[in-house]
């Protein structure tokens, strides 16, 4: 009878320990769920913020630089197109024209 009582007590202790462990795991899972939900909300807020910024109107300086850049690209495309297509040699004159234009501009100022 003493052995049976000891075994029952051990089983009860084991059952209580398992219940405590399950409760602890459930609490950890709930805490992780809340943390993940909070992180997800933060990510969504950051995404909305970035989308708002990306759709905003750029400053006049940026627009001006973009315009000048694309004008320069369009100006030099014909000079480089045949070379890039492998149909003509390297357009050596392009660099010389740049230097000549810069020298002319500097002298005019």
Short mmCIF file of C-alpha atoms in Angstrom, two decimals:
data_model
loop_
_atom_site.label_atom_id
_atom_site.label_comp_id
_atom_site.label_asym_id
_atom_site.label_seq_id
_atom_site.Cartn_x
_atom_site.Cartn_y
_atom_site.Cartn_z
CA UNK A 1 0.00 0.00 0.00
CA UNK A 2 2.90 2.32 0.80
CA UNK A 3 4.42 1.73 -2.66
CA UNK A 4 1.07 2.38 -4.30
CA UNK A 5 0.68 5.63 -2.35
CA UNK A 6 4.23 6.67 -3.30
CA UNK A 7 3.56 5.94 -6.98
CA UNK A 8 0.28 7.88 -6.88
CA UNK A 9 2.07 10.83 -5.28
CA UNK A 10 4.81 10.69 -7.94
CA UNK A 11 2.20 10.55 -10.71
CA UNK A 12 0.35 13.49 -9.20
CA UNK A 13 3.58 15.50 -8.94
CA UNK A 14 4.44 14.66 -12.54
CA UNK A 15 0.95 15.67 -13.66
CA UNK A 16 1.24 19.00 -11.81
CA UNK A 17 4.69 19.63 -13.31
CA UNK A 18 3.35 18.89 -16.80
CA UNK A 19 0.44 21.26 -16.24
CA UNK A 20 2.83 23.98 -15.08
CA UNK A 21 5.00 23.43 -18.15
CA UNK A 22 1.98 23.57 -20.47
CA UNK A 23 0.78 26.75 -18.78
CA UNK A 24 4.24 28.24 -19.16
CA UNK A 25 4.35 27.28 -22.85
CA UNK A 26 0.90 28.76 -23.43
CA UNK A 27 1.95 32.02 -21.77
CA UNK A 28 5.14 32.10 -23.86
CA UNK A 29 3.11 31.49 -27.02
CA UNK A 30 0.66 34.26 -26.13
CA UNK A 31 3.52 36.65 -25.40
CA UNK A 32 5.19 35.76 -28.72
CA UNK A 33 1.87 36.23 -30.54
CA UNK A 34 1.40 39.70 -29.01
CA UNK A 35 5.01 40.63 -29.84
CA UNK A 36 4.62 39.43 -33.43
CA UNK A 37 1.35 41.30 -33.81
CA UNK A 38 3.02 44.47 -32.54
CA UNK A 39 5.94 43.99 -34.94
CA UNK A 40 3.54 43.42 -37.82
CA UNK A 41 1.70 46.66 -37.01
CA UNK A 42 5.04 48.51 -36.86
CA UNK A 43 6.04 47.07 -40.25
CA UNK A 44 2.71 48.05 -41.77
CA UNK A 45 3.04 51.59 -40.40
CA UNK A 46 6.58 51.84 -41.79
CA UNK A 47 5.36 50.56 -45.17
CA UNK A 48 2.60 53.19 -45.28
CA UNK A 49 5.10 55.87 -44.33
CA UNK A 50 7.48 54.81 -47.10
CA UNK A 51 4.65 54.68 -49.64
CA UNK A 52 3.60 58.19 -48.65
CA UNK A 53 7.17 59.45 -49.05
CA UNK A 54 7.63 57.74 -52.41
CA UNK A 55 4.47 59.35 -53.80
CA UNK A 56 5.31 62.83 -52.58
CA UNK A 57 6.38 65.53 -55.03
CA UNK A 58 10.17 65.85 -55.29
CA UNK A 59 11.81 69.17 -54.59
CA UNK A 60 12.41 71.59 -57.49
CA UNK A 61 16.16 70.99 -57.24
CA UNK A 62 15.66 67.25 -57.76
CA UNK A 63 13.31 67.85 -60.68
CA UNK A 64 15.85 70.22 -62.23
CA UNK A 65 18.68 67.71 -61.81
CA UNK A 66 16.56 64.93 -63.32
CA UNK A 67 15.67 67.12 -66.28
CA UNK A 68 19.30 68.05 -66.89
CA UNK A 69 20.38 64.42 -66.54
CA UNK A 70 17.87 63.10 -69.07
CA UNK A 71 18.65 65.96 -71.48
CA UNK A 72 22.33 64.98 -71.26
CA UNK A 73 21.50 61.33 -71.83
CA UNK A 74 19.38 62.16 -74.86
CA UNK A 75 22.16 64.37 -76.23
CA UNK A 76 24.79 61.65 -76.02
CA UNK A 77 22.69 58.64 -77.08
CA UNK A 78 23.29 59.12 -80.83
CA UNK A 79 27.05 59.40 -80.21
CA UNK A 80 27.19 56.19 -78.18
CA UNK A 81 24.40 54.13 -79.71
CA UNK A 82 26.38 52.61 -82.58
CA UNK A 83 29.33 51.88 -80.28
CA UNK A 84 27.09 50.19 -77.70
CA UNK A 85 25.49 48.12 -80.45
CA UNK A 86 28.97 47.01 -81.54
CA UNK A 87 28.69 48.67 -84.94
CA UNK A 88 31.18 51.51 -84.50
CA UNK A 89 34.44 52.25 -82.68
CA UNK A 90 34.63 54.03 -79.34
CA UNK A 91 33.43 57.61 -79.79
CA UNK A 92 36.68 59.31 -78.81
CA UNK A 93 35.36 62.75 -79.73
CA UNK A 94 32.71 62.63 -76.99
CA UNK A 95 35.23 63.18 -74.22
CA UNK A 96 37.04 65.87 -76.19
CA UNK A 97 33.77 67.69 -76.84
CA UNK A 98 33.03 67.65 -73.09
CA UNK A 99 36.43 69.14 -72.31
CA UNK A 100 36.00 71.74 -75.03
CA UNK A 101 32.53 72.70 -73.76
CA UNK A 102 33.80 72.99 -70.17
CA UNK A 103 36.75 75.11 -71.28
CA UNK A 104 34.44 77.35 -73.32
CA UNK A 105 32.03 77.73 -70.38
CA UNK A 106 34.85 78.52 -67.95
CA UNK A 107 36.31 81.13 -70.31
CA UNK A 108 32.88 82.73 -70.77
CA UNK A 109 32.46 83.11 -67.02
#
